């Protein structure tokens, strides 16, 4: 059908040409109009994520993931980037981005489902605020950070580049060599994978790299995200097909829909092979009912048309 060969958007309406569609005669062509519906405002921490899906940002794959709450979160794949071993090292995240920091269990789980395993080895937990203070083997993310800390005076937070200690250490751990290298990345490489837990039936555990004097794990494949505390609002919804358009004089081989344009209530459709000689035409269609129907109001040809 060639659906998608030409596309145009204006406001909440998308027009898609399928110039080989043959619902009328063979290769006569059609145009489909879709309208944005079921819209709502979703919170997002990335100005680049305005709708769920997978996109390209500065040559990298950008995943905009919608959580059950409706919040949008972003992760940007960095493959074969600068090797980084601890939070003080440089990385290849583009300007405005840094190593990904999950903000909730739901956030972590949704991102893990959206990307390849190799990108989830490195998580953005960076440094202790006040030295080692009793190293731990396992760390858990907590949205209820203040409540978590209040439960025990021995609980020491870790701080991320997001500025807020999103991650907290869950269990005490005695470092035998007492020479812990602070600042190593949080990693899932300790046991080869993410630790699933049964706490609340939904939490995910992460391993610290508790290796003396050096960071044991370094990474060149990792996820980046905006990691900022500022939230944006994005309009999220679905696009439903509202109408399928064909030329009033459709004929085989016209290629109606090879080019499309839309402005306000008017759609212009190119049919490059229309007419017996294939000179081509442009059709003007207009809606007076908000896009539910379109009527052809003009057919344009060149005054000096030639094959």
PDB file of C-alpha atoms in Angstrom:
ATOM      1  CA  UNK A   1       0.000   0.000   0.000  1.00  0.00           C
ATOM      2  CA  UNK A   2       2.896   2.403   0.615  1.00  0.00           C
ATOM      3  CA  UNK A   3       1.223   3.566   3.825  1.00  0.00           C
ATOM      4  CA  UNK A   4       3.458   6.166   5.451  1.00  0.00           C
ATOM      5  CA  UNK A   5       5.259   7.235   2.268  1.00  0.00           C
ATOM      6  CA  UNK A   6       4.029  10.752   2.996  1.00  0.00           C
ATOM      7  CA  UNK A   7       2.931  12.204   6.328  1.00  0.00           C
ATOM      8  CA  UNK A   8       1.865  15.592   7.656  1.00  0.00           C
ATOM      9  CA  UNK A   9       0.724  16.870  11.037  1.00  0.00           C
ATOM     10  CA  UNK A  10      -1.147  19.946  12.200  1.00  0.00           C
ATOM     11  CA  UNK A  11      -2.197  20.246  15.824  1.00  0.00           C
ATOM     12  CA  UNK A  12      -3.924  17.039  16.842  1.00  0.00           C
ATOM     13  CA  UNK A  13      -4.393  15.692  13.303  1.00  0.00           C
ATOM     14  CA  UNK A  14      -1.998  13.440  11.370  1.00  0.00           C
ATOM     15  CA  UNK A  15      -2.453  12.734   7.656  1.00  0.00           C
ATOM     16  CA  UNK A  16      -0.813   9.656   6.111  1.00  0.00           C
ATOM     17  CA  UNK A  17      -0.592   8.882   2.407  1.00  0.00           C
ATOM     18  CA  UNK A  18      -0.814   5.345   0.997  1.00  0.00           C
ATOM     19  CA  UNK A  19      -0.288   6.002  -2.697  1.00  0.00           C
ATOM     20  CA  UNK A  20      -0.370   2.335  -3.727  1.00  0.00           C
ATOM     21  CA  UNK A  21      -3.592   1.523  -1.899  1.00  0.00           C
ATOM     22  CA  UNK A  22      -6.024  -0.098  -4.322  1.00  0.00           C
ATOM     23  CA  UNK A  23      -9.387  -0.102  -2.555  1.00  0.00           C
ATOM     24  CA  UNK A  24     -10.741   1.663  -5.649  1.00  0.00           C
ATOM     25  CA  UNK A  25      -8.710   0.666  -8.764  1.00  0.00           C
ATOM     26  CA  UNK A  26      -5.190  -0.719  -8.600  1.00  0.00           C
ATOM     27  CA  UNK A  27      -2.650   1.771  -7.153  1.00  0.00           C
ATOM     28  CA  UNK A  28      -5.212   4.547  -7.186  1.00  0.00           C
ATOM     29  CA  UNK A  29      -4.074   5.616  -3.702  1.00  0.00           C
ATOM     30  CA  UNK A  30      -5.669   6.762  -0.465  1.00  0.00           C
ATOM     31  CA  UNK A  31      -5.065   9.149   2.420  1.00  0.00           C
ATOM     32  CA  UNK A  32      -5.836   8.399   6.078  1.00  0.00           C
ATOM     33  CA  UNK A  33      -6.539  11.027   8.734  1.00  0.00           C
ATOM     34  CA  UNK A  34      -5.945  10.352  12.442  1.00  0.00           C
ATOM     35  CA  UNK A  35      -6.943  12.542  15.365  1.00  0.00           C
ATOM     36  CA  UNK A  36      -5.449  12.741  18.858  1.00  0.00           C
ATOM     37  CA  UNK A  37      -7.989  11.520  21.411  1.00  0.00           C
ATOM     38  CA  UNK A  38      -8.139  10.381  25.039  1.00  0.00           C
ATOM     39  CA  UNK A  39      -5.586  13.019  25.987  1.00  0.00           C
ATOM     40  CA  UNK A  40      -4.359  13.743  29.481  1.00  0.00           C
ATOM     41  CA  UNK A  41      -1.460  15.568  31.097  1.00  0.00           C
ATOM     42  CA  UNK A  42       1.394  13.319  32.211  1.00  0.00           C
ATOM     43  CA  UNK A  43       4.360  14.313  34.332  1.00  0.00           C
ATOM     44  CA  UNK A  44       7.757  13.806  32.733  1.00  0.00           C
ATOM     45  CA  UNK A  45      11.278  14.543  33.918  1.00  0.00           C
ATOM     46  CA  UNK A  46      12.581  14.939  30.378  1.00  0.00           C
ATOM     47  CA  UNK A  47      11.753  17.762  28.015  1.00  0.00           C
ATOM     48  CA  UNK A  48      12.449  15.273  25.207  1.00  0.00           C
ATOM     49  CA  UNK A  49       9.710  12.830  26.262  1.00  0.00           C
ATOM     50  CA  UNK A  50       6.280  14.099  25.288  1.00  0.00           C
ATOM     51  CA  UNK A  51       4.701  10.729  24.431  1.00  0.00           C
ATOM     52  CA  UNK A  52       5.471   7.054  25.090  1.00  0.00           C
ATOM     53  CA  UNK A  53       7.589   5.307  22.461  1.00  0.00           C
ATOM     54  CA  UNK A  54      11.087   4.819  21.101  1.00  0.00           C
ATOM     55  CA  UNK A  55      12.776   7.723  19.333  1.00  0.00           C
ATOM     56  CA  UNK A  56      16.209   8.944  18.227  1.00  0.00           C
ATOM     57  CA  UNK A  57      18.046  11.671  20.149  1.00  0.00           C
ATOM     58  CA  UNK A  58      21.476  12.842  18.959  1.00  0.00           C
ATOM     59  CA  UNK A  59      22.026   9.540  17.189  1.00  0.00           C
ATOM     60  CA  UNK A  60      21.085   7.460  20.241  1.00  0.00           C
ATOM     61  CA  UNK A  61      17.987   5.398  21.002  1.00  0.00           C
ATOM     62  CA  UNK A  62      15.676   7.250  23.404  1.00  0.00           C
ATOM     63  CA  UNK A  63      12.994   5.288  25.266  1.00  0.00           C
ATOM     64  CA  UNK A  64      10.079   7.270  26.690  1.00  0.00           C
ATOM     65  CA  UNK A  65       8.415   4.836  29.069  1.00  0.00           C
ATOM     66  CA  UNK A  66       4.980   5.357  30.592  1.00  0.00           C
ATOM     67  CA  UNK A  67       4.586   4.099  34.161  1.00  0.00           C
ATOM     68  CA  UNK A  68       1.303   2.737  35.584  1.00  0.00           C
ATOM     69  CA  UNK A  69       0.836   6.132  37.270  1.00  0.00           C
ATOM     70  CA  UNK A  70       0.885   7.870  33.865  1.00  0.00           C
ATOM     71  CA  UNK A  71       4.284   9.459  34.536  1.00  0.00           C
ATOM     72  CA  UNK A  72       6.743   9.475  31.637  1.00  0.00           C
ATOM     73  CA  UNK A  73      10.370   8.534  32.257  1.00  0.00           C
ATOM     74  CA  UNK A  74      13.259   8.626  29.810  1.00  0.00           C
ATOM     75  CA  UNK A  75      16.350   6.515  29.241  1.00  0.00           C
ATOM     76  CA  UNK A  76      18.900   7.074  26.512  1.00  0.00           C
ATOM     77  CA  UNK A  77      21.043   4.149  25.342  1.00  0.00           C
ATOM     78  CA  UNK A  78      24.787   4.778  25.278  1.00  0.00           C
ATOM     79  CA  UNK A  79      26.534   1.870  23.544  1.00  0.00           C
ATOM     80  CA  UNK A  80      30.322   1.651  23.359  1.00  0.00           C
ATOM     81  CA  UNK A  81      30.772   4.918  25.223  1.00  0.00           C
ATOM     82  CA  UNK A  82      33.590   6.176  27.404  1.00  0.00           C
ATOM     83  CA  UNK A  83      34.465   3.591  30.055  1.00  0.00           C
ATOM     84  CA  UNK A  84      33.282   4.690  33.483  1.00  0.00           C
ATOM     85  CA  UNK A  85      33.945   2.946  36.808  1.00  0.00           C
ATOM     86  CA  UNK A  86      32.779   5.405  39.479  1.00  0.00           C
ATOM     87  CA  UNK A  87      30.831   8.604  39.860  1.00  0.00           C
ATOM     88  CA  UNK A  88      33.907  10.819  39.511  1.00  0.00           C
ATOM     89  CA  UNK A  89      34.708   9.361  36.068  1.00  0.00           C
ATOM     90  CA  UNK A  90      33.527  10.971  32.859  1.00  0.00           C
ATOM     91  CA  UNK A  91      30.859   9.291  30.764  1.00  0.00           C
ATOM     92  CA  UNK A  92      29.447   9.680  27.266  1.00  0.00           C
ATOM     93  CA  UNK A  93      25.988  10.910  28.210  1.00  0.00           C
ATOM     94  CA  UNK A  94      25.098  13.996  26.098  1.00  0.00           C
ATOM     95  CA  UNK A  95      24.755  17.469  27.568  1.00  0.00           C
ATOM     96  CA  UNK A  96      21.915  17.642  30.069  1.00  0.00           C
ATOM     97  CA  UNK A  97      22.021  13.890  30.704  1.00  0.00           C
ATOM     98  CA  UNK A  98      23.823  11.731  33.237  1.00  0.00           C
ATOM     99  CA  UNK A  99      23.788   8.088  34.340  1.00  0.00           C
ATOM    100  CA  UNK A 100      20.212   6.857  34.787  1.00  0.00           C
ATOM    101  CA  UNK A 101      18.675   7.100  38.266  1.00  0.00           C
ATOM    102  CA  UNK A 102      15.426   5.140  38.842  1.00  0.00           C
ATOM    103  CA  UNK A 103      12.994   7.054  41.050  1.00  0.00           C
ATOM    104  CA  UNK A 104      10.773   4.164  42.100  1.00  0.00           C
ATOM    105  CA  UNK A 105      10.438   0.414  41.895  1.00  0.00           C
ATOM    106  CA  UNK A 106       7.876   0.850  39.118  1.00  0.00           C
ATOM    107  CA  UNK A 107      10.322   3.102  37.275  1.00  0.00           C
ATOM    108  CA  UNK A 108      13.114   0.537  37.467  1.00  0.00           C
ATOM    109  CA  UNK A 109      10.891  -2.372  36.441  1.00  0.00           C
ATOM    110  CA  UNK A 110       9.403  -0.528  33.451  1.00  0.00           C
ATOM    111  CA  UNK A 111      12.800   0.512  32.112  1.00  0.00           C
ATOM    112  CA  UNK A 112      14.248  -2.980  32.532  1.00  0.00           C
ATOM    113  CA  UNK A 113      11.383  -4.312  30.413  1.00  0.00           C
ATOM    114  CA  UNK A 114      12.057  -1.713  27.702  1.00  0.00           C
ATOM    115  CA  UNK A 115      15.800  -2.121  27.094  1.00  0.00           C
ATOM    116  CA  UNK A 116      18.392  -4.830  26.535  1.00  0.00           C
ATOM    117  CA  UNK A 117      19.974  -6.398  29.613  1.00  0.00           C
ATOM    118  CA  UNK A 118      23.436  -5.034  28.828  1.00  0.00           C
ATOM    119  CA  UNK A 119      22.218  -1.481  29.427  1.00  0.00           C
ATOM    120  CA  UNK A 120      20.885  -2.217  32.928  1.00  0.00           C
ATOM    121  CA  UNK A 121      24.178  -3.233  34.530  1.00  0.00           C
ATOM    122  CA  UNK A 122      24.991   0.317  35.600  1.00  0.00           C
ATOM    123  CA  UNK A 123      22.677   2.348  37.847  1.00  0.00           C
ATOM    124  CA  UNK A 124      23.085   5.912  38.995  1.00  0.00           C
ATOM    125  CA  UNK A 125      23.920   5.551  42.666  1.00  0.00           C
ATOM    126  CA  UNK A 126      27.120   7.395  43.228  1.00  0.00           C
ATOM    127  CA  UNK A 127      28.545   8.177  46.641  1.00  0.00           C
ATOM    128  CA  UNK A 128      28.031   8.176  50.361  1.00  0.00           C
ATOM    129  CA  UNK A 129      27.407  11.468  52.054  1.00  0.00           C
ATOM    130  CA  UNK A 130      29.584  10.739  55.089  1.00  0.00           C
ATOM    131  CA  UNK A 131      32.138   8.067  54.276  1.00  0.00           C
ATOM    132  CA  UNK A 132      31.604   4.333  54.279  1.00  0.00           C
ATOM    133  CA  UNK A 133      29.861   4.117  57.659  1.00  0.00           C
ATOM    134  CA  UNK A 134      29.300   0.357  57.461  1.00  0.00           C
ATOM    135  CA  UNK A 135      29.277  -0.882  53.898  1.00  0.00           C
ATOM    136  CA  UNK A 136      26.364  -2.883  52.567  1.00  0.00           C
ATOM    137  CA  UNK A 137      25.912  -5.561  49.980  1.00  0.00           C
ATOM    138  CA  UNK A 138      22.410  -4.744  48.769  1.00  0.00           C
ATOM    139  CA  UNK A 139      20.657  -1.459  48.101  1.00  0.00           C
ATOM    140  CA  UNK A 140      17.011  -0.727  47.453  1.00  0.00           C
ATOM    141  CA  UNK A 141      15.354   2.292  45.929  1.00  0.00           C
ATOM    142  CA  UNK A 142      12.825   4.055  48.113  1.00  0.00           C
ATOM    143  CA  UNK A 143      10.337   6.775  47.258  1.00  0.00           C
ATOM    144  CA  UNK A 144       9.555   7.118  50.970  1.00  0.00           C
ATOM    145  CA  UNK A 145      13.106   8.183  51.780  1.00  0.00           C
ATOM    146  CA  UNK A 146      12.398  10.244  54.901  1.00  0.00           C
ATOM    147  CA  UNK A 147      10.295   7.501  56.458  1.00  0.00           C
ATOM    148  CA  UNK A 148      12.938   4.926  55.649  1.00  0.00           C
ATOM    149  CA  UNK A 149      15.739   6.894  57.320  1.00  0.00           C
ATOM    150  CA  UNK A 150      13.577   7.576  60.373  1.00  0.00           C
ATOM    151  CA  UNK A 151      13.248   3.857  61.030  1.00  0.00           C
ATOM    152  CA  UNK A 152      16.901   3.474  62.038  1.00  0.00           C
ATOM    153  CA  UNK A 153      19.744   5.804  62.941  1.00  0.00           C
ATOM    154  CA  UNK A 154      22.268   3.428  61.333  1.00  0.00           C
ATOM    155  CA  UNK A 155      20.826   3.908  57.863  1.00  0.00           C
ATOM    156  CA  UNK A 156      23.210   5.891  55.690  1.00  0.00           C
ATOM    157  CA  UNK A 157      21.950   7.451  52.448  1.00  0.00           C
ATOM    158  CA  UNK A 158      23.680   7.454  49.093  1.00  0.00           C
ATOM    159  CA  UNK A 159      23.430  10.483  46.841  1.00  0.00           C
ATOM    160  CA  UNK A 160      22.927  10.589  43.080  1.00  0.00           C
ATOM    161  CA  UNK A 161      23.598  13.335  40.559  1.00  0.00           C
ATOM    162  CA  UNK A 162      19.883  14.064  40.692  1.00  0.00           C
ATOM    163  CA  UNK A 163      20.667  15.835  43.938  1.00  0.00           C
ATOM    164  CA  UNK A 164      18.309  13.764  46.071  1.00  0.00           C
ATOM    165  CA  UNK A 165      19.319  10.493  47.740  1.00  0.00           C
ATOM    166  CA  UNK A 166      16.851   8.408  45.776  1.00  0.00           C
ATOM    167  CA  UNK A 167      18.573   5.220  46.824  1.00  0.00           C
ATOM    168  CA  UNK A 168      19.083   3.999  50.378  1.00  0.00           C
ATOM    169  CA  UNK A 169      21.017   1.050  51.733  1.00  0.00           C
ATOM    170  CA  UNK A 170      18.788  -1.681  53.060  1.00  0.00           C
ATOM    171  CA  UNK A 171      20.986  -4.033  55.080  1.00  0.00           C
ATOM    172  CA  UNK A 172      24.150  -3.653  57.122  1.00  0.00           C
ATOM    173  CA  UNK A 173      27.311  -5.274  55.801  1.00  0.00           C
ATOM    174  CA  UNK A 174      30.712  -5.658  57.410  1.00  0.00           C
ATOM    175  CA  UNK A 175      33.551  -4.996  54.988  1.00  0.00           C
ATOM    176  CA  UNK A 176      36.265  -7.505  56.009  1.00  0.00           C
ATOM    177  CA  UNK A 177      39.174  -5.498  54.608  1.00  0.00           C
ATOM    178  CA  UNK A 178      37.930  -2.176  55.980  1.00  0.00           C
ATOM    179  CA  UNK A 179      39.300  -0.380  52.932  1.00  0.00           C
ATOM    180  CA  UNK A 180      36.182   0.160  50.893  1.00  0.00           C
ATOM    181  CA  UNK A 181      36.484   2.207  47.713  1.00  0.00           C
ATOM    182  CA  UNK A 182      33.616   4.682  47.943  1.00  0.00           C
ATOM    183  CA  UNK A 183      31.949   6.000  44.816  1.00  0.00           C
ATOM    184  CA  UNK A 184      31.823   2.845  42.693  1.00  0.00           C
ATOM    185  CA  UNK A 185      28.786   2.480  40.498  1.00  0.00           C
ATOM    186  CA  UNK A 186      25.858   0.458  41.701  1.00  0.00           C
ATOM    187  CA  UNK A 187      25.839  -2.627  39.535  1.00  0.00           C
ATOM    188  CA  UNK A 188      23.753  -5.663  38.689  1.00  0.00           C
ATOM    189  CA  UNK A 189      26.873  -7.523  37.577  1.00  0.00           C
ATOM    190  CA  UNK A 190      27.600  -8.872  41.077  1.00  0.00           C
ATOM    191  CA  UNK A 191      25.426 -11.935  40.584  1.00  0.00           C
ATOM    192  CA  UNK A 192      24.789 -11.592  36.861  1.00  0.00           C
ATOM    193  CA  UNK A 193      21.342 -10.094  37.098  1.00  0.00           C
ATOM    194  CA  UNK A 194      18.788  -8.018  38.927  1.00  0.00           C
ATOM    195  CA  UNK A 195      17.634  -9.358  42.268  1.00  0.00           C
ATOM    196  CA  UNK A 196      13.894  -9.858  42.457  1.00  0.00           C
ATOM    197  CA  UNK A 197      12.409  -9.545  45.937  1.00  0.00           C
ATOM    198  CA  UNK A 198       9.027 -10.258  47.449  1.00  0.00           C
ATOM    199  CA  UNK A 199       8.766  -7.079  49.514  1.00  0.00           C
ATOM    200  CA  UNK A 200       5.356  -5.660  48.626  1.00  0.00           C
ATOM    201  CA  UNK A 201       5.497  -8.068  45.688  1.00  0.00           C
ATOM    202  CA  UNK A 202       7.030  -5.450  43.418  1.00  0.00           C
ATOM    203  CA  UNK A 203      10.424  -4.243  44.607  1.00  0.00           C
ATOM    204  CA  UNK A 204      13.702  -4.810  42.821  1.00  0.00           C
ATOM    205  CA  UNK A 205      17.061  -5.139  44.553  1.00  0.00           C
ATOM    206  CA  UNK A 206      20.405  -3.814  43.357  1.00  0.00           C
ATOM    207  CA  UNK A 207      23.954  -4.801  44.293  1.00  0.00           C
ATOM    208  CA  UNK A 208      26.698  -2.462  45.418  1.00  0.00           C
ATOM    209  CA  UNK A 209      30.198  -3.058  44.130  1.00  0.00           C
ATOM    210  CA  UNK A 210      31.829  -3.531  47.553  1.00  0.00           C
ATOM    211  CA  UNK A 211      35.370  -4.227  46.431  1.00  0.00           C
ATOM    212  CA  UNK A 212      38.363  -2.924  48.412  1.00  0.00           C
ATOM    213  CA  UNK A 213      40.553  -0.147  47.028  1.00  0.00           C
ATOM    214  CA  UNK A 214      39.157  -0.229  43.508  1.00  0.00           C
ATOM    215  CA  UNK A 215      35.935  -0.343  41.556  1.00  0.00           C
ATOM    216  CA  UNK A 216      35.543  -3.894  40.340  1.00  0.00           C
ATOM    217  CA  UNK A 217      33.130  -3.176  37.488  1.00  0.00           C
ATOM    218  CA  UNK A 218      33.505  -0.663  34.676  1.00  0.00           C
ATOM    219  CA  UNK A 219      31.049  -0.055  31.850  1.00  0.00           C
ATOM    220  CA  UNK A 220      30.952   1.196  28.266  1.00  0.00           C
ATOM    221  CA  UNK A 221      27.255   0.334  27.705  1.00  0.00           C
ATOM    222  CA  UNK A 222      24.867   2.213  29.987  1.00  0.00           C
ATOM    223  CA  UNK A 223      21.687   4.242  30.199  1.00  0.00           C
ATOM    224  CA  UNK A 224      21.529   8.016  30.511  1.00  0.00           C
ATOM    225  CA  UNK A 225      18.590  10.153  31.597  1.00  0.00           C
ATOM    226  CA  UNK A 226      17.824  13.780  32.354  1.00  0.00           C
ATOM    227  CA  UNK A 227      17.929  12.999  36.071  1.00  0.00           C
ATOM    228  CA  UNK A 228      16.681  16.456  36.956  1.00  0.00           C
ATOM    229  CA  UNK A 229      14.274  17.179  39.764  1.00  0.00           C
ATOM    230  CA  UNK A 230      12.215  19.528  37.573  1.00  0.00           C
ATOM    231  CA  UNK A 231       9.061  17.942  36.197  1.00  0.00           C
ATOM    232  CA  UNK A 232       7.412  18.912  32.913  1.00  0.00           C
ATOM    233  CA  UNK A 233       3.864  18.288  31.721  1.00  0.00           C
ATOM    234  CA  UNK A 234       3.326  16.446  28.454  1.00  0.00           C
ATOM    235  CA  UNK A 235       0.065  15.778  26.615  1.00  0.00           C
ATOM    236  CA  UNK A 236      -0.344  12.038  26.148  1.00  0.00           C
ATOM    237  CA  UNK A 237      -3.076  10.265  24.208  1.00  0.00           C
ATOM    238  CA  UNK A 238      -3.895   7.968  21.309  1.00  0.00           C
ATOM    239  CA  UNK A 239      -4.422   8.627  17.610  1.00  0.00           C
ATOM    240  CA  UNK A 240      -7.624   7.153  16.156  1.00  0.00           C
ATOM    241  CA  UNK A 241      -8.393   6.930  12.449  1.00  0.00           C
ATOM    242  CA  UNK A 242     -11.309   9.225  11.677  1.00  0.00           C
ATOM    243  CA  UNK A 243     -11.529   9.132   7.890  1.00  0.00           C
ATOM    244  CA  UNK A 244     -10.081   7.542   4.748  1.00  0.00           C
ATOM    245  CA  UNK A 245      -9.938   9.799   1.689  1.00  0.00           C
ATOM    246  CA  UNK A 246      -9.864   8.933  -2.006  1.00  0.00           C
ATOM    247  CA  UNK A 247     -10.087  11.059  -5.129  1.00  0.00           C
ATOM    248  CA  UNK A 248     -13.553  11.668  -6.563  1.00  0.00           C
ATOM    249  CA  UNK A 249     -12.281  10.468  -9.941  1.00  0.00           C
ATOM    250  CA  UNK A 250      -9.900   7.779  -8.689  1.00  0.00           C
ATOM    251  CA  UNK A 251      -8.322   5.661 -11.389  1.00  0.00           C
ATOM    252  CA  UNK A 252      -5.694   2.945 -11.507  1.00  0.00           C
ATOM    253  CA  UNK A 253      -2.122   4.160 -11.142  1.00  0.00           C
ATOM    254  CA  UNK A 254      -2.966   7.709  -9.984  1.00  0.00           C
ATOM    255  CA  UNK A 255      -0.744   7.448  -6.874  1.00  0.00           C
ATOM    256  CA  UNK A 256      -3.134   9.628  -4.879  1.00  0.00           C
ATOM    257  CA  UNK A 257      -1.397  10.277  -1.553  1.00  0.00           C
ATOM    258  CA  UNK A 258       2.195  10.303  -2.753  1.00  0.00           C
ATOM    259  CA  UNK A 259       2.441  13.696  -1.057  1.00  0.00           C
ATOM    260  CA  UNK A 260       0.212  15.246   1.617  1.00  0.00           C
ATOM    261  CA  UNK A 261      -0.014  18.551   3.473  1.00  0.00           C
ATOM    262  CA  UNK A 262      -2.412  19.850   6.105  1.00  0.00           C
ATOM    263  CA  UNK A 263      -3.145  23.318   7.490  1.00  0.00           C
ATOM    264  CA  UNK A 264      -6.135  23.927   9.700  1.00  0.00           C
ATOM    265  CA  UNK A 265      -9.231  22.440   8.064  1.00  0.00           C
ATOM    266  CA  UNK A 266      -7.632  21.904   4.640  1.00  0.00           C
ATOM    267  CA  UNK A 267      -5.708  18.911   3.260  1.00  0.00           C
ATOM    268  CA  UNK A 268      -3.839  18.951  -0.055  1.00  0.00           C
ATOM    269  CA  UNK A 269      -3.015  15.605  -1.676  1.00  0.00           C
ATOM    270  CA  UNK A 270      -0.644  15.025  -4.555  1.00  0.00           C
ATOM    271  CA  UNK A 271      -1.406  12.382  -7.214  1.00  0.00           C
ATOM    272  CA  UNK A 272       1.710  12.397  -9.353  1.00  0.00           C
ATOM    273  CA  UNK A 273       0.440  10.000 -12.040  1.00  0.00           C
ATOM    274  CA  UNK A 274      -3.152  11.228 -12.303  1.00  0.00           C
ATOM    275  CA  UNK A 275      -4.654  11.613 -15.803  1.00  0.00           C
ATOM    276  CA  UNK A 276      -4.307   9.309 -18.760  1.00  0.00           C
ATOM    277  CA  UNK A 277      -0.926  10.793 -19.614  1.00  0.00           C
ATOM    278  CA  UNK A 278       0.401  10.763 -16.036  1.00  0.00           C
ATOM    279  CA  UNK A 279       0.807  14.539 -15.838  1.00  0.00           C
ATOM    280  CA  UNK A 280      -0.280  14.623 -12.194  1.00  0.00           C
ATOM    281  CA  UNK A 281      -2.779  16.578 -10.116  1.00  0.00           C
ATOM    282  CA  UNK A 282      -3.290  17.974  -6.624  1.00  0.00           C
ATOM    283  CA  UNK A 283      -6.579  17.629  -4.747  1.00  0.00           C
ATOM    284  CA  UNK A 284      -7.812  20.094  -2.137  1.00  0.00           C
ATOM    285  CA  UNK A 285     -10.126  18.711   0.551  1.00  0.00           C
ATOM    286  CA  UNK A 286     -11.762  20.648   3.369  1.00  0.00           C
ATOM    287  CA  UNK A 287     -13.650  19.763   6.537  1.00  0.00           C
ATOM    288  CA  UNK A 288     -16.477  21.746   8.096  1.00  0.00           C
ATOM    289  CA  UNK A 289     -17.220  19.326  10.928  1.00  0.00           C
ATOM    290  CA  UNK A 290     -13.938  19.218  12.808  1.00  0.00           C
ATOM    291  CA  UNK A 291     -12.348  16.509  10.683  1.00  0.00           C
ATOM    292  CA  UNK A 292     -15.076  13.872  10.768  1.00  0.00           C
ATOM    293  CA  UNK A 293     -15.530  14.228   7.001  1.00  0.00           C
ATOM    294  CA  UNK A 294     -13.650  15.961   4.176  1.00  0.00           C
ATOM    295  CA  UNK A 295     -15.144  17.181   0.912  1.00  0.00           C
ATOM    296  CA  UNK A 296     -13.111  17.716  -2.232  1.00  0.00           C
ATOM    297  CA  UNK A 297     -13.296  21.414  -3.107  1.00  0.00           C
ATOM    298  CA  UNK A 298     -10.775  21.642  -5.929  1.00  0.00           C
ATOM    299  CA  UNK A 299      -8.566  19.639  -8.261  1.00  0.00           C
ATOM    300  CA  UNK A 300      -5.448  21.444  -9.412  1.00  0.00           C
ATOM    301  CA  UNK A 301      -3.410  20.849 -12.548  1.00  0.00           C
ATOM    302  CA  UNK A 302      -0.596  22.791 -14.155  1.00  0.00           C
ATOM    303  CA  UNK A 303      -1.548  25.191 -16.954  1.00  0.00           C
ATOM    304  CA  UNK A 304       1.283  23.745 -19.028  1.00  0.00           C
ATOM    305  CA  UNK A 305       1.015  20.146 -17.837  1.00  0.00           C
ATOM    306  CA  UNK A 306       3.123  17.659 -19.736  1.00  0.00           C
ATOM    307  CA  UNK A 307       3.945  13.987 -19.424  1.00  0.00           C
TER     308      UNK A 307
END
